[in-house]
Amino acid sequence: MKDREYREAWNALKDAMLEEYPSVDHEADVSNGDAERGILSAYEKVLKQMDQLDGTHEFSNLLDDMNRSD
């Protein structure tokens, strides 16, 4: 794979996870299930690491936006 293809794959994965995160968060909140909280925790861990590695703040910005809407 070329660098551009890796970047595109990275961005596609991150965009998909960012789009899914609010639903995953809601499901963990309403279900009170360990499995749902585990999935939420995994999303948070991966997205925080992705923000750190790519030097963006997309996930932290999403969290800020979600907290404002509560």
PDB file of C-alpha atoms in Angstrom:
ATOM      1  CA  MET A   1       0.000   0.000   0.000  1.00  0.00           C
ATOM      2  CA  LYS A   2       1.100   3.524  -0.652  1.00  0.00           C
ATOM      3  CA  ASP A   3       1.189   6.214   2.024  1.00  0.00           C
ATOM      4  CA  ARG A   4      -1.886   7.836   0.507  1.00  0.00           C
ATOM      5  CA  GLU A   5      -3.824   4.576   0.735  1.00  0.00           C
ATOM      6  CA  TYR A   6      -2.854   4.155   4.394  1.00  0.00           C
ATOM      7  CA  ARG A   7      -3.967   7.726   5.104  1.00  0.00           C
ATOM      8  CA  GLU A   8      -7.274   7.127   3.352  1.00  0.00           C
ATOM      9  CA  ALA A   9      -7.848   3.891   5.287  1.00  0.00           C
ATOM     10  CA  TRP A  10      -6.932   5.608   8.572  1.00  0.00           C
ATOM     11  CA  ASN A  11      -9.298   8.508   7.873  1.00  0.00           C
ATOM     12  CA  ALA A  12     -12.118   6.192   6.796  1.00  0.00           C
ATOM     13  CA  LEU A  13     -11.778   4.142   9.993  1.00  0.00           C
ATOM     14  CA  LYS A  14     -11.590   7.213  12.215  1.00  0.00           C
ATOM     15  CA  ASP A  15     -14.553   8.864  10.481  1.00  0.00           C
ATOM     16  CA  ALA A  16     -16.643   5.707  10.876  1.00  0.00           C
ATOM     17  CA  MET A  17     -15.752   5.376  14.558  1.00  0.00           C
ATOM     18  CA  LEU A  18     -16.468   9.057  15.219  1.00  0.00           C
ATOM     19  CA  GLU A  19     -19.828   8.716  13.490  1.00  0.00           C
ATOM     20  CA  GLU A  20     -20.730   5.593  15.490  1.00  0.00           C
ATOM     21  CA  TYR A  21     -19.475   6.865  18.861  1.00  0.00           C
ATOM     22  CA  PRO A  22     -22.597   8.835  19.913  1.00  0.00           C
ATOM     23  CA  SER A  23     -24.775   5.757  19.307  1.00  0.00           C
ATOM     24  CA  VAL A  24     -22.351   3.515  21.181  1.00  0.00           C
ATOM     25  CA  ASP A  25     -22.315   6.010  24.064  1.00  0.00           C
ATOM     26  CA  HIS A  26     -26.117   6.151  24.142  1.00  0.00           C
ATOM     27  CA  GLU A  27     -26.424   2.364  24.065  1.00  0.00           C
ATOM     28  CA  ALA A  28     -23.958   2.028  26.958  1.00  0.00           C
ATOM     29  CA  ASP A  29     -25.937   4.636  28.904  1.00  0.00           C
ATOM     30  CA  VAL A  30     -29.402   3.130  28.447  1.00  0.00           C
ATOM     31  CA  SER A  31     -28.449  -0.537  28.714  1.00  0.00           C
ATOM     32  CA  ASN A  32     -26.245  -0.404  31.801  1.00  0.00           C
ATOM     33  CA  GLY A  33     -24.619  -3.556  30.438  1.00  0.00           C
ATOM     34  CA  ASP A  34     -21.001  -4.510  30.937  1.00  0.00           C
ATOM     35  CA  ALA A  35     -20.605  -5.495  27.290  1.00  0.00           C
ATOM     36  CA  GLU A  36     -21.852  -2.116  26.070  1.00  0.00           C
ATOM     37  CA  ARG A  37     -19.602  -0.253  28.504  1.00  0.00           C
ATOM     38  CA  GLY A  38     -16.691  -2.396  27.330  1.00  0.00           C
ATOM     39  CA  ILE A  39     -17.376  -1.499  23.711  1.00  0.00           C
ATOM     40  CA  LEU A  40     -17.619   2.184  24.661  1.00  0.00           C
ATOM     41  CA  SER A  41     -14.319   1.943  26.523  1.00  0.00           C
ATOM     42  CA  ALA A  42     -12.645   0.350  23.500  1.00  0.00           C
ATOM     43  CA  TYR A  43     -13.935   3.123  21.211  1.00  0.00           C
ATOM     44  CA  GLU A  44     -12.647   5.774  23.624  1.00  0.00           C
ATOM     45  CA  LYS A  45      -9.227   4.162  23.900  1.00  0.00           C
ATOM     46  CA  VAL A  46      -8.780   3.795  20.135  1.00  0.00           C
ATOM     47  CA  LEU A  47     -10.117   7.260  19.273  1.00  0.00           C
ATOM     48  CA  LYS A  48      -7.966   8.975  21.913  1.00  0.00           C
ATOM     49  CA  GLN A  49      -4.906   7.169  20.568  1.00  0.00           C
ATOM     50  CA  MET A  50      -5.819   8.070  16.982  1.00  0.00           C
ATOM     51  CA  ASP A  51      -6.162  11.753  17.983  1.00  0.00           C
ATOM     52  CA  GLN A  52      -2.739  11.596  19.609  1.00  0.00           C
ATOM     53  CA  LEU A  53      -1.076   9.846  16.691  1.00  0.00           C
ATOM     54  CA  ASP A  54      -2.530  12.020  13.943  1.00  0.00           C
ATOM     55  CA  GLY A  55      -2.222  15.237  15.929  1.00  0.00           C
ATOM     56  CA  THR A  56      -5.890  16.140  15.660  1.00  0.00           C
ATOM     57  CA  HIS A  57      -8.502  16.803  18.303  1.00  0.00           C
ATOM     58  CA  GLU A  58     -11.481  15.364  16.454  1.00  0.00           C
ATOM     59  CA  PHE A  59     -12.479  12.969  19.229  1.00  0.00           C
ATOM     60  CA  SER A  60     -12.008  15.478  22.045  1.00  0.00           C
ATOM     61  CA  ASN A  61     -14.013  17.998  20.004  1.00  0.00           C
ATOM     62  CA  LEU A  62     -16.787  15.424  19.581  1.00  0.00           C
ATOM     63  CA  LEU A  63     -16.806  14.808  23.341  1.00  0.00           C
ATOM     64  CA  ASP A  64     -17.013  18.564  23.980  1.00  0.00           C
ATOM     65  CA  ASP A  65     -19.908  18.884  21.535  1.00  0.00           C
ATOM     66  CA  MET A  66     -21.736  15.952  23.128  1.00  0.00           C
ATOM     67  CA  ASN A  67     -21.269  17.417  26.614  1.00  0.00           C
ATOM     68  CA  ARG A  68     -22.685  20.762  25.486  1.00  0.00           C
ATOM     69  CA  SER A  69     -25.801  19.112  24.104  1.00  0.00           C
ATOM     70  CA  ASP A  70     -26.556  17.257  27.382  1.00  0.00           C
TER      71      ASP A  70
END
